[in-house]
Coordinates of C-alpha atoms in Angstrom, one line a residue:
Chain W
X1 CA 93.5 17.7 -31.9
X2 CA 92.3 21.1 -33.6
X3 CA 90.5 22.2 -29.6
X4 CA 88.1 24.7 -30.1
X5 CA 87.5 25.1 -34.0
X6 CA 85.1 28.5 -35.0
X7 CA 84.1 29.9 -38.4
X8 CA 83.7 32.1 -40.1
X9 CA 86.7 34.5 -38.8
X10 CA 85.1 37.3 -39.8
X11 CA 81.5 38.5 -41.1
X12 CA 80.0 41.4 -42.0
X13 CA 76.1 41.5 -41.3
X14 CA 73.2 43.5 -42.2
X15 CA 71.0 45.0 -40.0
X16 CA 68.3 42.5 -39.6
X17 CA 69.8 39.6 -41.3
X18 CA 70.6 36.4 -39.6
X19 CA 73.3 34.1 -38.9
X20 CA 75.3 31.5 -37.1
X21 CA 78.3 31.2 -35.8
X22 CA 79.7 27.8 -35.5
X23 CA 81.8 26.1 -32.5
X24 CA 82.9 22.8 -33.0
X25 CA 85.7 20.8 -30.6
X26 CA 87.4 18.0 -30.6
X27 CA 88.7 17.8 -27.0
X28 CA 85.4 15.7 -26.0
X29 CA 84.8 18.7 -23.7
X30 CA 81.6 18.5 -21.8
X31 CA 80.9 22.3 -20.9
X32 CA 80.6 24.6 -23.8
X33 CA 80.1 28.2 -23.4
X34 CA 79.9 31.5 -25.8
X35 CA 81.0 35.0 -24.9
X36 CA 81.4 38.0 -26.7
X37 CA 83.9 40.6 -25.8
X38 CA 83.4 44.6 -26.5
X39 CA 86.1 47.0 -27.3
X40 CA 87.8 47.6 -24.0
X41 CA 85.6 45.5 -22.1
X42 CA 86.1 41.9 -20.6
X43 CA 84.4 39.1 -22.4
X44 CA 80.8 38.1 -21.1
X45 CA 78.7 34.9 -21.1
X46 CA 76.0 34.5 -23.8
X47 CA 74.9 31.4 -23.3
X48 CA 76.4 27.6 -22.0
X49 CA 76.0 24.2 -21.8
X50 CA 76.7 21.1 -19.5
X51 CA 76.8 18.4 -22.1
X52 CA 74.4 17.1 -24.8
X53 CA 71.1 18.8 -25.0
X54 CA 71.5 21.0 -22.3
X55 CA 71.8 25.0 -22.3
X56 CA 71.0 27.7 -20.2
X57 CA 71.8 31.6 -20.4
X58 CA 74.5 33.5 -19.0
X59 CA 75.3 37.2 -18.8
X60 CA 73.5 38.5 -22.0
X61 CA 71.6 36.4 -24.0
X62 CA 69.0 38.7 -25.4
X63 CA 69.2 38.4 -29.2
X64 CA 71.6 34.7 -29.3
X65 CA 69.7 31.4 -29.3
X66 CA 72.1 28.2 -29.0
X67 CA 71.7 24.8 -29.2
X68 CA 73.6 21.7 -28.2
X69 CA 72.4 18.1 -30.1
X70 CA 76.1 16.8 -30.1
X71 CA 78.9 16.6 -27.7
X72 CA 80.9 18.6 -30.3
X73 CA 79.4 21.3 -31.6
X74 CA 77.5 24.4 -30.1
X75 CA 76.4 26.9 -32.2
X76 CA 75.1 30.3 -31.8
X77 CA 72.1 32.1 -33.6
X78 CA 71.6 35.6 -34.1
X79 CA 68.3 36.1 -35.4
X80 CA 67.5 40.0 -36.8
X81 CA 70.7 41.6 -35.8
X82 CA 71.3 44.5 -34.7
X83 CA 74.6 47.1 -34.6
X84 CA 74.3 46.2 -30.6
X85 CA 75.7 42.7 -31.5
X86 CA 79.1 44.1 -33.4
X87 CA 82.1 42.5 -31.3
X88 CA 84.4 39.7 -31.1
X89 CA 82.7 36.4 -30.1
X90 CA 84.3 33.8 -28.4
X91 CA 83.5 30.0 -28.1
X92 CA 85.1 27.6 -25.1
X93 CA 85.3 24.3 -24.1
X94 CA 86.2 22.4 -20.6
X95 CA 86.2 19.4 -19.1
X96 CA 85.8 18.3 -15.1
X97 CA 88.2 20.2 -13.4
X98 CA 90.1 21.8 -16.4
X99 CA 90.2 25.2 -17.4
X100 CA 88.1 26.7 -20.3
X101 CA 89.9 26.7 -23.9
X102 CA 89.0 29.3 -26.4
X103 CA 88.6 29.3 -29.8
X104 CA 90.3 31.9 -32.3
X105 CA 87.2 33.8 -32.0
X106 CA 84.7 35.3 -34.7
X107 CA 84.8 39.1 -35.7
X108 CA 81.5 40.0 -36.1
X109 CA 79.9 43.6 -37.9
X110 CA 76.5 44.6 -37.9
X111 CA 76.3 47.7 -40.3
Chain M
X1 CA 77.0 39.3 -8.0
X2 CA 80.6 38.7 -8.5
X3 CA 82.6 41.5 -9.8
X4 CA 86.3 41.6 -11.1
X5 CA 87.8 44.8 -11.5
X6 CA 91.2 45.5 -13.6
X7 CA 91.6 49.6 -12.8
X8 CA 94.6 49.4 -15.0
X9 CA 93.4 50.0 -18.4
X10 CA 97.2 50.1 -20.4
X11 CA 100.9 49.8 -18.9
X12 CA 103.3 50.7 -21.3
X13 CA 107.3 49.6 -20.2
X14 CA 110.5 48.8 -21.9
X15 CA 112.0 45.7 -21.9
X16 CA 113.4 44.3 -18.9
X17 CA 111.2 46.5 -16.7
X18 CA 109.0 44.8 -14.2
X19 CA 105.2 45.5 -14.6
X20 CA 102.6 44.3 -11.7
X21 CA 98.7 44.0 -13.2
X22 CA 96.2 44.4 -10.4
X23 CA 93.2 42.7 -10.1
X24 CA 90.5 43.2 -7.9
X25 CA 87.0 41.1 -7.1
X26 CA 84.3 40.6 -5.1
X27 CA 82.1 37.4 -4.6
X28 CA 79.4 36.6 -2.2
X29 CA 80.7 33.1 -2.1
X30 CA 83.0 31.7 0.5
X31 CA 84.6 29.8 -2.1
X32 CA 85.8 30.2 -5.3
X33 CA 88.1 30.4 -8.0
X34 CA 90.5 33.0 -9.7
X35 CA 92.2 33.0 -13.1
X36 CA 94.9 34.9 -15.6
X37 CA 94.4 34.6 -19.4
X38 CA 96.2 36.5 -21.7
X39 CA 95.2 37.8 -24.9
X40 CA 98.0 38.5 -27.4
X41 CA 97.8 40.4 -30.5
X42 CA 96.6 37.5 -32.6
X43 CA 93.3 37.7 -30.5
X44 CA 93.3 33.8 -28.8
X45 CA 92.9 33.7 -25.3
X46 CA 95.8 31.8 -23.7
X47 CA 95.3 30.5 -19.9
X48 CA 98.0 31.5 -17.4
X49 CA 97.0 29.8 -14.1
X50 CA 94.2 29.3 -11.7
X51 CA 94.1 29.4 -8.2
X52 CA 91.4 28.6 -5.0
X53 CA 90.2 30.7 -2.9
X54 CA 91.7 28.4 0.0
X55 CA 95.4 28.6 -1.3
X56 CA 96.7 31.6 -0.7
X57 CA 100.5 30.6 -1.3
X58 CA 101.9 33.2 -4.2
X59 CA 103.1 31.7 -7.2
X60 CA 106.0 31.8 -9.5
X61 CA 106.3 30.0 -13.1
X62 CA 108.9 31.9 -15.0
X63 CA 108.8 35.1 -15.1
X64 CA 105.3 35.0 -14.0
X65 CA 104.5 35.5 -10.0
X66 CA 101.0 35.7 -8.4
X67 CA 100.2 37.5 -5.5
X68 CA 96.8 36.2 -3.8
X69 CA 95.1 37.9 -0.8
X70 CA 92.0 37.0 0.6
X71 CA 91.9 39.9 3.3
X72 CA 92.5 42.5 0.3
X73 CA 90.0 40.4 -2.4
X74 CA 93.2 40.8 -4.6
X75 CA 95.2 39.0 -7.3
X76 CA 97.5 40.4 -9.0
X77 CA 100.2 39.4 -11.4
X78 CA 103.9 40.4 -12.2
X79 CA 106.1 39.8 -15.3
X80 CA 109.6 40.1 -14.0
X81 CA 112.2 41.4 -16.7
X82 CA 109.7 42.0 -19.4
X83 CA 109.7 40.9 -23.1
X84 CA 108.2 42.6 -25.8
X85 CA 106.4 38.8 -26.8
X86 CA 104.5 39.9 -23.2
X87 CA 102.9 42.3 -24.7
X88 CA 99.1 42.1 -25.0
X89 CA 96.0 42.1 -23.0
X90 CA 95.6 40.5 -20.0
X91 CA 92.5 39.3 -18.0
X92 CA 91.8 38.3 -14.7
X93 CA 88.6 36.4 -14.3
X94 CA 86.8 34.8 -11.2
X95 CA 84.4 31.4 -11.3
X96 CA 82.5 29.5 -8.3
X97 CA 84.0 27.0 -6.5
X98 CA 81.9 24.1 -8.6
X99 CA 83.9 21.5 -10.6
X100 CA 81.4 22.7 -13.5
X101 CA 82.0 26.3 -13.2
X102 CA 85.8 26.2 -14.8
X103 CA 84.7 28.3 -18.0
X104 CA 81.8 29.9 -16.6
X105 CA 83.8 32.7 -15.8
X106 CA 83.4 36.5 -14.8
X107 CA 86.0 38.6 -16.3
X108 CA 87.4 42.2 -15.4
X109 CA 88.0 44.7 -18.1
X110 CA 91.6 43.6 -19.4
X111 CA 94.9 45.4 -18.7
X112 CA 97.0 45.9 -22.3
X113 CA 100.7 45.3 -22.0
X114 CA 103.0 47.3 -24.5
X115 CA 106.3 46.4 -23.8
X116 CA 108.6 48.4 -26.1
X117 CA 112.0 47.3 -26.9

């Protein structure tokens, strides 16, 4: 099993361009979640899910759009970005009653 | 609101040295769950243990102990005889007591690790 696969690694972004970042996972996890962690800061929750077609915000999701139309993958849209959304984001996966898994994480700068 | 607070932003020891990482919350709910990830320098976050809010037994694996007090909202975590592979960042984290709520988690600020050799 790869577990919680993301790409790109890193990306450089203009200000006002758009992207996604892409979470896919293997593990058959249910719960999907995104958060994005700031220099010195703890990581916070952008957005979830609790299975197929299902999502709902967390922490800070002004800017980020999601969507989850299979099992596997949840990705995450930044639409007209912004040097606000420069950080390290972070996709997870869990089942019932296990903990979260993390992906390697995407390295995102908005110049 | 839940709140997890890590006051210790960087311990720097050498090797052998115990460090103890304190972690502090607060919660509304009666119930709940608390966690330990650590981050190492490659950037992954890598889950150490998770504990309820009704056990309250401390916790050894390793090298690794957990100390858990409800009275104190506290949770903090000790690397006996430290390695210099312990170094990195470390988060405490704190979810509701749902079997959904695993991942949906509330994390403090991180506490970096330098162990020097």
């Amino acid at each position: 099993n790869a577990g919680v696969t993301q790409t790109p690694k890193f990306r450089i972004l203009k200000i006002g361009q758009s992207m996604t970042l892409q979470c896919t996972q293997d593990m058959n996890h249910n719960y999907m979640y995104w958060y994005r962690q700031d220099p010195g800061m703890g990581l916070k929750l952008i957005y979830y899910s609790v299975g197929a077609g299902i999502t709902d915000k967390g922490e800070v999701p002004n800017g980020y759009n999601v969507s989850r139309s299979t099992t596997e993958d949840f990705p995450l849209r930044l639409e007209l970005a912004a040097p606000s959304q420069t950080s390290v984001y972070f996709c997870a996966g869990n089942s019932r009653n296990t903990e979260a898994f993390f992906g390697q994480g995407t390295r995102l700068t908005v110049v | 609101a839940q709140k997890v607070t890590q006051a210790q932003t960087e311990i720097s020891v050498v090797e052998k040295e115990d460090v103890t990482l304190d972690c502090v919350y607060e919660t509304r709910d009666t119930t709940y769950y608390l966690f330990w990830y650590k981050q190492p320098p490659s950037g992954e976050l890598v889950f150490l243990i998770r504990r309820n809010s009704f056990d309250e037994q401390n916790e050894i694996s390793g090298r690794y102990s957990w100390n858990f007090q409800k009275s104190t909202s506290s949770f903090n975590f000790t690397i006996t005889a430290s390695q210099v592979v312990d170094s990195a960042v470390y988060f405490c984290a704190l979810s509701e007591m749902t079997t959904d709520s695993w991942g949906k988690l509330q994390f403090g600020a991180g506490t970096q690790v330098v162990v020097t050799p």
